[in-house]
GROMACS .gro file of C-alpha atoms in nm:
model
  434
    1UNK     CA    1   8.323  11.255   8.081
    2UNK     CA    2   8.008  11.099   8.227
    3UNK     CA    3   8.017  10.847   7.981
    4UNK     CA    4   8.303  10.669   8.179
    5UNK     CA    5   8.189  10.659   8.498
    6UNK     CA    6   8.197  10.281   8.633
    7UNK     CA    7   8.504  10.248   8.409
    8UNK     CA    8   8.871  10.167   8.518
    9UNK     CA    9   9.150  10.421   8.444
   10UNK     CA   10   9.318  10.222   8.212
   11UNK     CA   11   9.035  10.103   8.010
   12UNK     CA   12   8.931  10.512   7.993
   13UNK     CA   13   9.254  10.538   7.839
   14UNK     CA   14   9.245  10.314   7.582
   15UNK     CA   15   8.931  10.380   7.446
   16UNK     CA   16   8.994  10.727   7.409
   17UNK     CA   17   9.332  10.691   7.263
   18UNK     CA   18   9.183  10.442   7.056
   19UNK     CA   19   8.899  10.695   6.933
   20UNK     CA   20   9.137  10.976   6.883
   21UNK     CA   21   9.327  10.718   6.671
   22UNK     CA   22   9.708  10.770   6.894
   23UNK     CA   23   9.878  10.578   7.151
   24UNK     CA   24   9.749  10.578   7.471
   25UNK     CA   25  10.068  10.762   7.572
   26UNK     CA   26  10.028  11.086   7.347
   27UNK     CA   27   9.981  11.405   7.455
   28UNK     CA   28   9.645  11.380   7.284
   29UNK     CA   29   9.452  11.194   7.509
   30UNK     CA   30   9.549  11.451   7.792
   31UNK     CA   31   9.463  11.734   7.550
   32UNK     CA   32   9.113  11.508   7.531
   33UNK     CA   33   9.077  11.517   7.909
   34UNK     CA   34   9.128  11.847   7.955
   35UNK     CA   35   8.876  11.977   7.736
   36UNK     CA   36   8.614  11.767   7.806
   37UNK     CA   37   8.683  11.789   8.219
   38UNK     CA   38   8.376  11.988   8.351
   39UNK     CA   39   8.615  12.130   8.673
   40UNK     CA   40   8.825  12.277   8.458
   41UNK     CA   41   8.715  12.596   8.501
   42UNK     CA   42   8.832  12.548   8.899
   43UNK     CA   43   9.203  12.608   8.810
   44UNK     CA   44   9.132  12.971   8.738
   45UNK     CA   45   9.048  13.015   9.088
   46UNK     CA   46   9.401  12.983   9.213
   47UNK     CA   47   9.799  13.090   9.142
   48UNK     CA   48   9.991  12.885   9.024
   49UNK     CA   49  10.376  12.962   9.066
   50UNK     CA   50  10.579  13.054   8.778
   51UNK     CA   51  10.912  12.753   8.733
   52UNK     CA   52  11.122  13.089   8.768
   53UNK     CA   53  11.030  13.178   9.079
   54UNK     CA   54  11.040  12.829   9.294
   55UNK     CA   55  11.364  12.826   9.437
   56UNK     CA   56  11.522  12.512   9.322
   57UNK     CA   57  11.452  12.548   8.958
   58UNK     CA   58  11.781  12.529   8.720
   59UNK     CA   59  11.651  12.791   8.412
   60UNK     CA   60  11.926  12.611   8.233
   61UNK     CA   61  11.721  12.251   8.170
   62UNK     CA   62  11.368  12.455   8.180
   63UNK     CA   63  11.148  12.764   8.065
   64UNK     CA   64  11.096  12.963   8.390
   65UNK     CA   65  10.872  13.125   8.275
   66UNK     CA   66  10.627  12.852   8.237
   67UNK     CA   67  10.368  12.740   8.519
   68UNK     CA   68  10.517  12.509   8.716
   69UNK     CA   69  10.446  12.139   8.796
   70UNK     CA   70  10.221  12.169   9.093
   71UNK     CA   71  10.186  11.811   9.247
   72UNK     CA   72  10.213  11.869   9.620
   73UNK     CA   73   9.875  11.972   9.706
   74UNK     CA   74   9.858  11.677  10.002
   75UNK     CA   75  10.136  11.870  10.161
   76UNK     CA   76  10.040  12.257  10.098
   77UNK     CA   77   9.766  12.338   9.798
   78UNK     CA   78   9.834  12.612   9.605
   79UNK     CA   79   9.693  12.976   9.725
   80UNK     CA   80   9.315  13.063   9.608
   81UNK     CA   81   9.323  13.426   9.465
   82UNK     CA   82   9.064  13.595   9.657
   83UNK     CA   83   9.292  13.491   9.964
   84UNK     CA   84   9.492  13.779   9.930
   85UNK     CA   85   9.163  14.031   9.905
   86UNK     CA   86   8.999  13.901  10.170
   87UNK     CA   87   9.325  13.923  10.375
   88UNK     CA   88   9.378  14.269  10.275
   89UNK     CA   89   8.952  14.407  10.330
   90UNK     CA   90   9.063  14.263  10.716
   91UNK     CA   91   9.388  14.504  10.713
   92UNK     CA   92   9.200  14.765  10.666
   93UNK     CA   93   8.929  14.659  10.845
   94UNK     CA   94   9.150  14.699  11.143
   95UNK     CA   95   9.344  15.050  10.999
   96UNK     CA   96   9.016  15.218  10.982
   97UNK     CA   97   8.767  15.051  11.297
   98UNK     CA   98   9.052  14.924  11.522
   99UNK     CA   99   8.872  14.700  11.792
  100UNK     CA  100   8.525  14.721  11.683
  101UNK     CA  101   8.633  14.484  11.389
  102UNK     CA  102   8.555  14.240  11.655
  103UNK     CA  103   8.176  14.286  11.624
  104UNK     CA  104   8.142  14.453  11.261
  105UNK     CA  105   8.199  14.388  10.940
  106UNK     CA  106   8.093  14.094  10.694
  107UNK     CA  107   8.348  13.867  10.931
  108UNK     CA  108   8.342  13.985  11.274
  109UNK     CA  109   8.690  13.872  11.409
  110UNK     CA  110   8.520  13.773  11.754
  111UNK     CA  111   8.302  13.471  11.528
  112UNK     CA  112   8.422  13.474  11.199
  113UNK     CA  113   8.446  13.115  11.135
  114UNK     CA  114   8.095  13.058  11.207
  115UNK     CA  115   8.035  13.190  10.863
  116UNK     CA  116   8.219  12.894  10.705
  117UNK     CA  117   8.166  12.593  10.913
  118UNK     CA  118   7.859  12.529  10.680
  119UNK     CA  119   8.101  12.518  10.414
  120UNK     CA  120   8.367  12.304  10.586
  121UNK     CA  121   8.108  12.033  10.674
  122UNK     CA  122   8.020  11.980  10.326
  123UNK     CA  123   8.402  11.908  10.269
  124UNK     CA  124   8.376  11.631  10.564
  125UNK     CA  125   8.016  11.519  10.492
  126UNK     CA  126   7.909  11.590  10.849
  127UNK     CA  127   7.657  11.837  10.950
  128UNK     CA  128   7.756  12.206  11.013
  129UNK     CA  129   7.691  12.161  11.443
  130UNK     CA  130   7.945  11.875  11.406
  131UNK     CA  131   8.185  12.080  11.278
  132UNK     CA  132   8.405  12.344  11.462
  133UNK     CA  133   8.712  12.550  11.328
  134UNK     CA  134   8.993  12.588  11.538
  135UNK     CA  135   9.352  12.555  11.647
  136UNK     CA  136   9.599  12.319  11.485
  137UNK     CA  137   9.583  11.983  11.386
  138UNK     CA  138   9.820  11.838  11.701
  139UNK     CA  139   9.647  12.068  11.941
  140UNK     CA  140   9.273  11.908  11.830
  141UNK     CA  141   9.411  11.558  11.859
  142UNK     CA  142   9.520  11.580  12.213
  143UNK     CA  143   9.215  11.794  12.304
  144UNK     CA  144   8.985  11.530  12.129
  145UNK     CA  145   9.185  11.243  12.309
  146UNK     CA  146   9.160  11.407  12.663
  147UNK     CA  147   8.791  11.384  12.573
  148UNK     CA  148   8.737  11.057  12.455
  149UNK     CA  149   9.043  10.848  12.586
  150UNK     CA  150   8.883  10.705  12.925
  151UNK     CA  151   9.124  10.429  13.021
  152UNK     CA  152   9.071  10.156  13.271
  153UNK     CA  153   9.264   9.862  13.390
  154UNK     CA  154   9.077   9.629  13.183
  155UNK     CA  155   9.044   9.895  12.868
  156UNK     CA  156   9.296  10.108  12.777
  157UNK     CA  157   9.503  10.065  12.456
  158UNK     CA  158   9.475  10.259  12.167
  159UNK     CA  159   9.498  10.115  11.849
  160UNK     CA  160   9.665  10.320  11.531
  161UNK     CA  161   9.875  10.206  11.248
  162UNK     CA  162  10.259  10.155  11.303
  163UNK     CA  163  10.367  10.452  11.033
  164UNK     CA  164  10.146  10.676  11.167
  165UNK     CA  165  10.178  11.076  11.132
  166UNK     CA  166  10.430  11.142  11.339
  167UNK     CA  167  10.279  11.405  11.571
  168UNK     CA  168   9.998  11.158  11.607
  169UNK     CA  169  10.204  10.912  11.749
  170UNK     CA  170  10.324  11.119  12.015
  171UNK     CA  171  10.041  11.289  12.108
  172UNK     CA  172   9.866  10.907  12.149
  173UNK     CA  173  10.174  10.764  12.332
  174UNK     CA  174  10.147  11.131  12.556
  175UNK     CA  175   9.770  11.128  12.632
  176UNK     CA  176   9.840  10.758  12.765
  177UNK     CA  177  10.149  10.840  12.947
  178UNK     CA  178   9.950  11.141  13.062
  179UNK     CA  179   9.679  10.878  13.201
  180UNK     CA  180   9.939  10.683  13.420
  181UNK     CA  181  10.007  10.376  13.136
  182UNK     CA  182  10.274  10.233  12.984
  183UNK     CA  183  10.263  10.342  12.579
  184UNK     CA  184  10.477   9.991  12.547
  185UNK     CA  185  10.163   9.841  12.693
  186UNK     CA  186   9.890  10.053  12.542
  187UNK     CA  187   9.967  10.136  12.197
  188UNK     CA  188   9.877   9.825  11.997
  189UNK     CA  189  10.056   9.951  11.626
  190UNK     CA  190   9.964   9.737  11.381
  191UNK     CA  191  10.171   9.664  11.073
  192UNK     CA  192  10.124   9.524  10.717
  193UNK     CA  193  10.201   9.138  10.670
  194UNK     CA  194  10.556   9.061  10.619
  195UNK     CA  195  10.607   9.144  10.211
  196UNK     CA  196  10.322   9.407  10.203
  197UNK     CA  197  10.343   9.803  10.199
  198UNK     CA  198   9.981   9.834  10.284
  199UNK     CA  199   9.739   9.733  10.535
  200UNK     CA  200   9.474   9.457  10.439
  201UNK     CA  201   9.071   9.597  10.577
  202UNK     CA  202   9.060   9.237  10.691
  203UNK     CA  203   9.356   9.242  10.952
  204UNK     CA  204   9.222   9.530  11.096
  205UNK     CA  205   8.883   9.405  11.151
  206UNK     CA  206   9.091   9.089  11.298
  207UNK     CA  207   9.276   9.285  11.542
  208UNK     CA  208   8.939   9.502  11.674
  209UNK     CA  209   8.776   9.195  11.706
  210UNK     CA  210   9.027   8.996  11.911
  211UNK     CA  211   9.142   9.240  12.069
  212UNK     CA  212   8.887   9.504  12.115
  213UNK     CA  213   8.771   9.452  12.462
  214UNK     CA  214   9.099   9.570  12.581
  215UNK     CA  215   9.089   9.859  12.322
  216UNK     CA  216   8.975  10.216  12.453
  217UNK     CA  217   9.004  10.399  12.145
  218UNK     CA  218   9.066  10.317  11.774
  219UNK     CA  219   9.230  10.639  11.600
  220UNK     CA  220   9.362  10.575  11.261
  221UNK     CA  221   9.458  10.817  10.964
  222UNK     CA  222   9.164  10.895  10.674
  223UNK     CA  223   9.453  10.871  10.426
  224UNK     CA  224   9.802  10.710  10.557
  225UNK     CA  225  10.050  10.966  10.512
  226UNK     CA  226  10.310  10.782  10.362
  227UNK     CA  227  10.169  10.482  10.157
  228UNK     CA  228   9.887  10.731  10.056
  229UNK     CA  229   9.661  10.370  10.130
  230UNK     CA  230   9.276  10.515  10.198
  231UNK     CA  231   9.158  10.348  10.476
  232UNK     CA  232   8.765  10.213  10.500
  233UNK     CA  233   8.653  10.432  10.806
  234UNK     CA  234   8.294  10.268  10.779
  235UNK     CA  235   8.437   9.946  10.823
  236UNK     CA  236   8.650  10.041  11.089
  237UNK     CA  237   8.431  10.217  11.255
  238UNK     CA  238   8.182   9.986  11.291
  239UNK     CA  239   8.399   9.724  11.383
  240UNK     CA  240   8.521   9.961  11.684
  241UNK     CA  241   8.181  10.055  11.792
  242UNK     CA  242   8.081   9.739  11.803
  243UNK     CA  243   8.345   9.599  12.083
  244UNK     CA  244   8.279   9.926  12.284
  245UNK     CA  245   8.561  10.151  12.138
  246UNK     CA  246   8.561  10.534  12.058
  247UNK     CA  247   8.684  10.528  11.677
  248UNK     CA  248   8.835  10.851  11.570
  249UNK     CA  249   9.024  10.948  11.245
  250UNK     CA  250   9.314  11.176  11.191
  251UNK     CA  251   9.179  11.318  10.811
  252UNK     CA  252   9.451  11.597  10.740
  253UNK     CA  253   9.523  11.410  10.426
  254UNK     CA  254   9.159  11.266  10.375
  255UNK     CA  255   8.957  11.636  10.404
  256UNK     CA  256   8.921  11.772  10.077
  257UNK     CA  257   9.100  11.486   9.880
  258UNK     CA  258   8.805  11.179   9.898
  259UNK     CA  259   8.474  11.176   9.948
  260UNK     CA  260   8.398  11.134  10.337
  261UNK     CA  261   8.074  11.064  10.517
  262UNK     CA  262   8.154  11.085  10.900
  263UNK     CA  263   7.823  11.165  10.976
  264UNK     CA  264   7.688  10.859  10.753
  265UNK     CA  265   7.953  10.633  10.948
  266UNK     CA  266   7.872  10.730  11.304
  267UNK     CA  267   8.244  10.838  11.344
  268UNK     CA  268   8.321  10.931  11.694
  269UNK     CA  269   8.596  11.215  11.650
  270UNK     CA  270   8.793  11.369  11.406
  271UNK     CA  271   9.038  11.629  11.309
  272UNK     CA  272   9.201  11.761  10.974
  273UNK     CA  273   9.393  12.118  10.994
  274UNK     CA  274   9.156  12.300  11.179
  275UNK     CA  275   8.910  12.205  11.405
  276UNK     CA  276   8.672  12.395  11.717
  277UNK     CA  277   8.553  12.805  12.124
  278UNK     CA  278   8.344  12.674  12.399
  279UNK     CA  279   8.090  12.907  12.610
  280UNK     CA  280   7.777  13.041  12.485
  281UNK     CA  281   7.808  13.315  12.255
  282UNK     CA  282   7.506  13.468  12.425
  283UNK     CA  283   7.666  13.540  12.765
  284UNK     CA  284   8.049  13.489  12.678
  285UNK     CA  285   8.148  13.833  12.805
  286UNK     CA  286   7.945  13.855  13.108
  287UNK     CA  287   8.302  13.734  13.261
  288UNK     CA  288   8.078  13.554  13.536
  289UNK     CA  289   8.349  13.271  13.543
  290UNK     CA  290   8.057  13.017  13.532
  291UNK     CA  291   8.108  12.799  13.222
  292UNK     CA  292   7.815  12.801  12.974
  293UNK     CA  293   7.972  12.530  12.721
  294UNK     CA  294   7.734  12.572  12.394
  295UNK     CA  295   7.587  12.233  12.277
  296UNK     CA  296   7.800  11.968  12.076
  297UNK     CA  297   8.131  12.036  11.907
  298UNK     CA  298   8.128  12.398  11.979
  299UNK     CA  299   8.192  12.313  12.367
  300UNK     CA  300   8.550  12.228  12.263
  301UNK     CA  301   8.657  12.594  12.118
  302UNK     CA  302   8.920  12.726  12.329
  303UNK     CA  303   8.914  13.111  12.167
  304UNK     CA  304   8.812  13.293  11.826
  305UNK     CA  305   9.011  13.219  11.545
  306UNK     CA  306   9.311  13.436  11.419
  307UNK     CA  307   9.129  13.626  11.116
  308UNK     CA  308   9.417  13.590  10.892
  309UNK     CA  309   9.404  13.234  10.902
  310UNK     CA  310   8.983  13.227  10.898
  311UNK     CA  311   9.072  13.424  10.538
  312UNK     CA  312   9.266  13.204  10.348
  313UNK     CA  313   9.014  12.904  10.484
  314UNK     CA  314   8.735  13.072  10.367
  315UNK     CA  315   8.854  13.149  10.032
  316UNK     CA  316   8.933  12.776   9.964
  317UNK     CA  317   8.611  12.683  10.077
  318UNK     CA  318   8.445  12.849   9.895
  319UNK     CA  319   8.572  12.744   9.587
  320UNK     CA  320   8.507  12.401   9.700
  321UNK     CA  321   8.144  12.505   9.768
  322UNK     CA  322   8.155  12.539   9.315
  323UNK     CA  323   8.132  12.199   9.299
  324UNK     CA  324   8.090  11.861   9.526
  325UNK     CA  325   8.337  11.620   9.642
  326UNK     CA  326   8.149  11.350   9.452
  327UNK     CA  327   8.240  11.547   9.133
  328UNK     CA  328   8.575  11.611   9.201
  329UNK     CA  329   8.622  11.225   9.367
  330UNK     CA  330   8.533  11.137   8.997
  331UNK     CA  331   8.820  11.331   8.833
  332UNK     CA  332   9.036  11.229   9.064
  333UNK     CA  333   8.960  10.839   9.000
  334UNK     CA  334   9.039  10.960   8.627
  335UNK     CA  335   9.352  11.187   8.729
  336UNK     CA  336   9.526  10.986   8.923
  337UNK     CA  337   9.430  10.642   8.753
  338UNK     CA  338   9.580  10.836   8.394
  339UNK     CA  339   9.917  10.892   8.592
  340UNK     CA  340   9.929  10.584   8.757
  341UNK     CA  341   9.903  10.401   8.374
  342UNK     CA  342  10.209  10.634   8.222
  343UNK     CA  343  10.420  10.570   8.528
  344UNK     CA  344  10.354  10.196   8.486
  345UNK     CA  345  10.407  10.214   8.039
  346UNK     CA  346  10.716  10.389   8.106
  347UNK     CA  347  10.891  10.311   8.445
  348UNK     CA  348  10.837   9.938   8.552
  349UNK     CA  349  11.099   9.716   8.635
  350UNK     CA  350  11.197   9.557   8.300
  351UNK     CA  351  11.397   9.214   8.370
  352UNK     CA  352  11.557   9.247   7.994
  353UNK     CA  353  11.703   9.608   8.109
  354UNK     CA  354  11.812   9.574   8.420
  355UNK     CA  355  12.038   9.862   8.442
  356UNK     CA  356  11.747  10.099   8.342
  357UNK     CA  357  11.597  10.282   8.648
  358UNK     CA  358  11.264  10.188   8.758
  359UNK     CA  359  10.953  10.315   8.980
  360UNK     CA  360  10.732  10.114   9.221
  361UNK     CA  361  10.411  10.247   9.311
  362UNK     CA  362  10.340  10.173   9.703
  363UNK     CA  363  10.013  10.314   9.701
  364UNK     CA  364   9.726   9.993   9.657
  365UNK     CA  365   9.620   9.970   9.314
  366UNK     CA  366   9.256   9.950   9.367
  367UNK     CA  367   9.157  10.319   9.329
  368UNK     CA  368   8.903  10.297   9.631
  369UNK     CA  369   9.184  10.222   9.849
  370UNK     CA  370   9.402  10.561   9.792
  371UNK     CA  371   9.287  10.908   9.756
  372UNK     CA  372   9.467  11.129   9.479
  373UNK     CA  373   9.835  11.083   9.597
  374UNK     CA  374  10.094  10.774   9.444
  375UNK     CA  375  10.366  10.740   9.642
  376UNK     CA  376  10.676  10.574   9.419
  377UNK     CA  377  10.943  10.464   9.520
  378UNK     CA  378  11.278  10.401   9.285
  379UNK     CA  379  11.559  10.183   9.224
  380UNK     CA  380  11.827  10.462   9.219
  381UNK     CA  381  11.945  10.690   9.495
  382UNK     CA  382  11.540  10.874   9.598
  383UNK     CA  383  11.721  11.232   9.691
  384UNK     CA  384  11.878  11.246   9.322
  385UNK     CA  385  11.547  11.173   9.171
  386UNK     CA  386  11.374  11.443   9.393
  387UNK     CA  387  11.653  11.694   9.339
  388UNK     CA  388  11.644  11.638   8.969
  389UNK     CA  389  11.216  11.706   8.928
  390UNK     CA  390  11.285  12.013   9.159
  391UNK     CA  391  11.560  12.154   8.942
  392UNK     CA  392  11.260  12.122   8.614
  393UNK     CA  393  11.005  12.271   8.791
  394UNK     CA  394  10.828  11.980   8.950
  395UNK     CA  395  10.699  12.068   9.309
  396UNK     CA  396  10.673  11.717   9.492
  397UNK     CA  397  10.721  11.610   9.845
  398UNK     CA  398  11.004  11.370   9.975
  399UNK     CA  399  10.898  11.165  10.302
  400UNK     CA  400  11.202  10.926  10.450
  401UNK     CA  401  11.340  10.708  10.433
  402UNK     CA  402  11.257  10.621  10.088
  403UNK     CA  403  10.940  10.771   9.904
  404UNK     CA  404  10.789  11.029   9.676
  405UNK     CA  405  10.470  11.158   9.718
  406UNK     CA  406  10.255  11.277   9.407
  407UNK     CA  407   9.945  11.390   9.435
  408UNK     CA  408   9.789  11.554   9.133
  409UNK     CA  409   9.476  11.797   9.275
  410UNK     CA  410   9.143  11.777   9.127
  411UNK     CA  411   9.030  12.097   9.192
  412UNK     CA  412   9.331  12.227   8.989
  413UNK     CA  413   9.564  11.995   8.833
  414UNK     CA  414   9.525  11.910   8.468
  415UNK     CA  415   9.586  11.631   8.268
  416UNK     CA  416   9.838  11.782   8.101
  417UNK     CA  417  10.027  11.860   8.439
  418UNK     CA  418  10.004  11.499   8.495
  419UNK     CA  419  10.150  11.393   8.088
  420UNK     CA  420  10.416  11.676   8.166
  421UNK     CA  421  10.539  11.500   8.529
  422UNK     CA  422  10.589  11.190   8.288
  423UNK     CA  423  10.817  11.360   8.042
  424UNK     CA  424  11.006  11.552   8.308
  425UNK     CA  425  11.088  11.207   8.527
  426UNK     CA  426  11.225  11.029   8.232
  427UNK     CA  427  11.477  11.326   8.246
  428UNK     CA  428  11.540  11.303   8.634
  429UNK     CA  429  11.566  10.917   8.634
  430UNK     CA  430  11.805  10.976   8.325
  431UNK     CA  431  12.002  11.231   8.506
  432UNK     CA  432  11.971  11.104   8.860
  433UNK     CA  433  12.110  10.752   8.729
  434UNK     CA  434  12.459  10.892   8.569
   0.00000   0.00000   0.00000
């Protein structure tokens, strides 16, 4: 689908439906996707769960025994089938060589994840020394804050949005606690205007530049959580580097899902899901208690990694590694754009119907500003509409107080997952509204 690059969603809609001679509604035009999407072939690579066996499925309103409606992939993507092999050659790994598994095999448990960092900074666009795989994504942030969070009396807040990630929040209002300040004093949260559901780029730039002299360290999401708004790290970090700040992103819902460049951007820190095992390999078990720290990132690791969990990694990696995130940041443009269009054609407020139930779309409208997830909101009760996909086979995310998170998956989601979500909701808004 080359020959729509530099095109709008909508506008790729038309002129396809318009081509195929049906409206741009019909199942047609996602048929037309589909077999002209060059990552199609990607979906193969993982399981997708049956409607039958999710556990809030009703096999009275659906055929269980249909794939399900997989849209949650910014919460939990679905499981990569060589997983499962490459979590079972490690079982026996371990049956058969007990504790030399450490040093032999094709993924030594002692520095397994060395075999995959390669592939992990290609996700992140950094280079593979930048990158280190460990821990979780809490236990990375505080690590990376003790690091780079050097207050002083004349600089020491930290500036993040208001609705951050929760466990981000607390782990920046600990670290300054932790430092002998006031979080009241030294977390500057900033908010969207009065009206607005999104931060502007410009207000933030405002705030590090008026502010940023009393600003330690700038440490905002890749992709907000909630609104699903991407945020312009470039800008940002510039901005930040220019008053003197340490600029650091939180990119658990960024990694994988756009198109980053942190090495490109001169990005100080950052953390997704997994992050870093710190003395030289070379003389690590010489136990002389004299620390060795190996160069760069890799002076943050704290232990090996659990091989179960290097496993699972590794087989999503590497099916990342079949294509590039420019390729699949293109059919997601498309992919999320083409849902985005049916939800407004069927679901906007309609002032002529007012007792029909409607959907907002928080998320900005400008597909640079979001990644692959919507997030809707709607004008009857949210926990009926959310309880009303489940029971058709729709796997979504609720996030309080009031919004619905979609995210269809390049890597895996079709186009006809995305016409089906469209159909279903008409019967969960129709249902959820009696």
């Amino acid at each position: 689908m080359d020959e729509f690059v530099g095109l709008n969603p909508r506008e790729v809609v038309q002129r396809v439906s318009s081509s195929l001679g049906c409206s741009p509604t019909s199942a047609q035009v996602a048929a037309y996707f589909d077999k002209h999407d060059k990552l199609r072939h990607l979906r193969d690579q993982f399981l997708v769960p049956k409607i039958a066996d999710l556990p809030p499925s009703d096999l009275s309103l659906v055929d269980g025994t249909k794939e399900c409606i997989y849209l949650v992939g910014n919460s939990l993507g679905l499981q990569p089938k060589m997983a499962q092999k490459y979590l079972e050659e490690e079982l026996e790994k371990w049956a058969k060589m007990g504790v030399h598994g450490h040093t032999l095999g094709s993924r030594p448990w002692a520095w397994a994840e060395d075999n995959i960092e390669g592939l992990m900074a290609n996700v992140v666009g950094a280079k593979s020394e930048e990158v280190a795989l460990m821990n979780g994504l809490t236990v990375n942030l505080h690590l990376l804050m003790l690091a780079f969070y050097k207050p002083t009396a004349a600089r020491h807040k930290i500036l993040l949005e208001n609705k951050a990630f929760p466990s981000d929040h607390y782990a920046v209002e600990s670290q300054i606690r932790l430092r002998g300040f006031d979080p009241q004093q030294s977390m500057l949260l900033l908010s969207p205007r009065p009206g607005e559901e999104t931060l502007r780029t410009e207000d933030i730039l405002e705030v590090i530049e008026k502010e940023g002299d009393s600003i330690a360290v700038v440490m905002f999401s890749g992709v907000q959580y909630y609104t699903g708004q991407l945020f312009n790290m470039a800008a940002i970090t510039e901005a930040g580097q220019r008053k003197g700040c340490y600029v650091g992103f939180d990119c658990a819902h960024a990694a994988g899902n756009v198109e980053l460049k942190l090495h490109d951007w001169g990005v100080d820190f950052a953390c997704w899901l997994t992050g870093w095992w710190g003395h030289d390999l070379k003389t690590r078990f010489q136990m002389s208690n004299e620390l060795e720290l190996q160069p760069g990132v890799n002076g943050f690791r704290l232990s090996n990694q659990p091989i179960l969990l290097v496993c699972p990694l590794q087989a999503s990696l590497q099916v990342f590694n079949m294509t590039s995130m420019q390729a699949l940041r293109r059919k997601s443009l498309l992919l999320t754009g083409y849902l985005e269009y049916l939800i407004q054609h069927y679901y906007s407020e309609d002032p002529t119907r007012p007792q029909k139930p409607h959907v907002h779309i928080m998320t900005p409208s400008d597909p640079q500003q979001r990644g692959c997830q919507l997030s809707l909101s709607f004008s009857i009760p949210i926990r009926r509409v959310f309880q009303e996909l489940e029971r058709r086979g729709v796997a979504c995310d609720m996030r309080e107080p009031s919004v619905l998170r979609i995210a269809p998956v390049p890597l895996y989601n079709s186009f006809s997952d995305v016409h089906r979500f469209i159909e279903t909701l008409g019967a969960a808004l129709a249902a959820g509204s009696q």
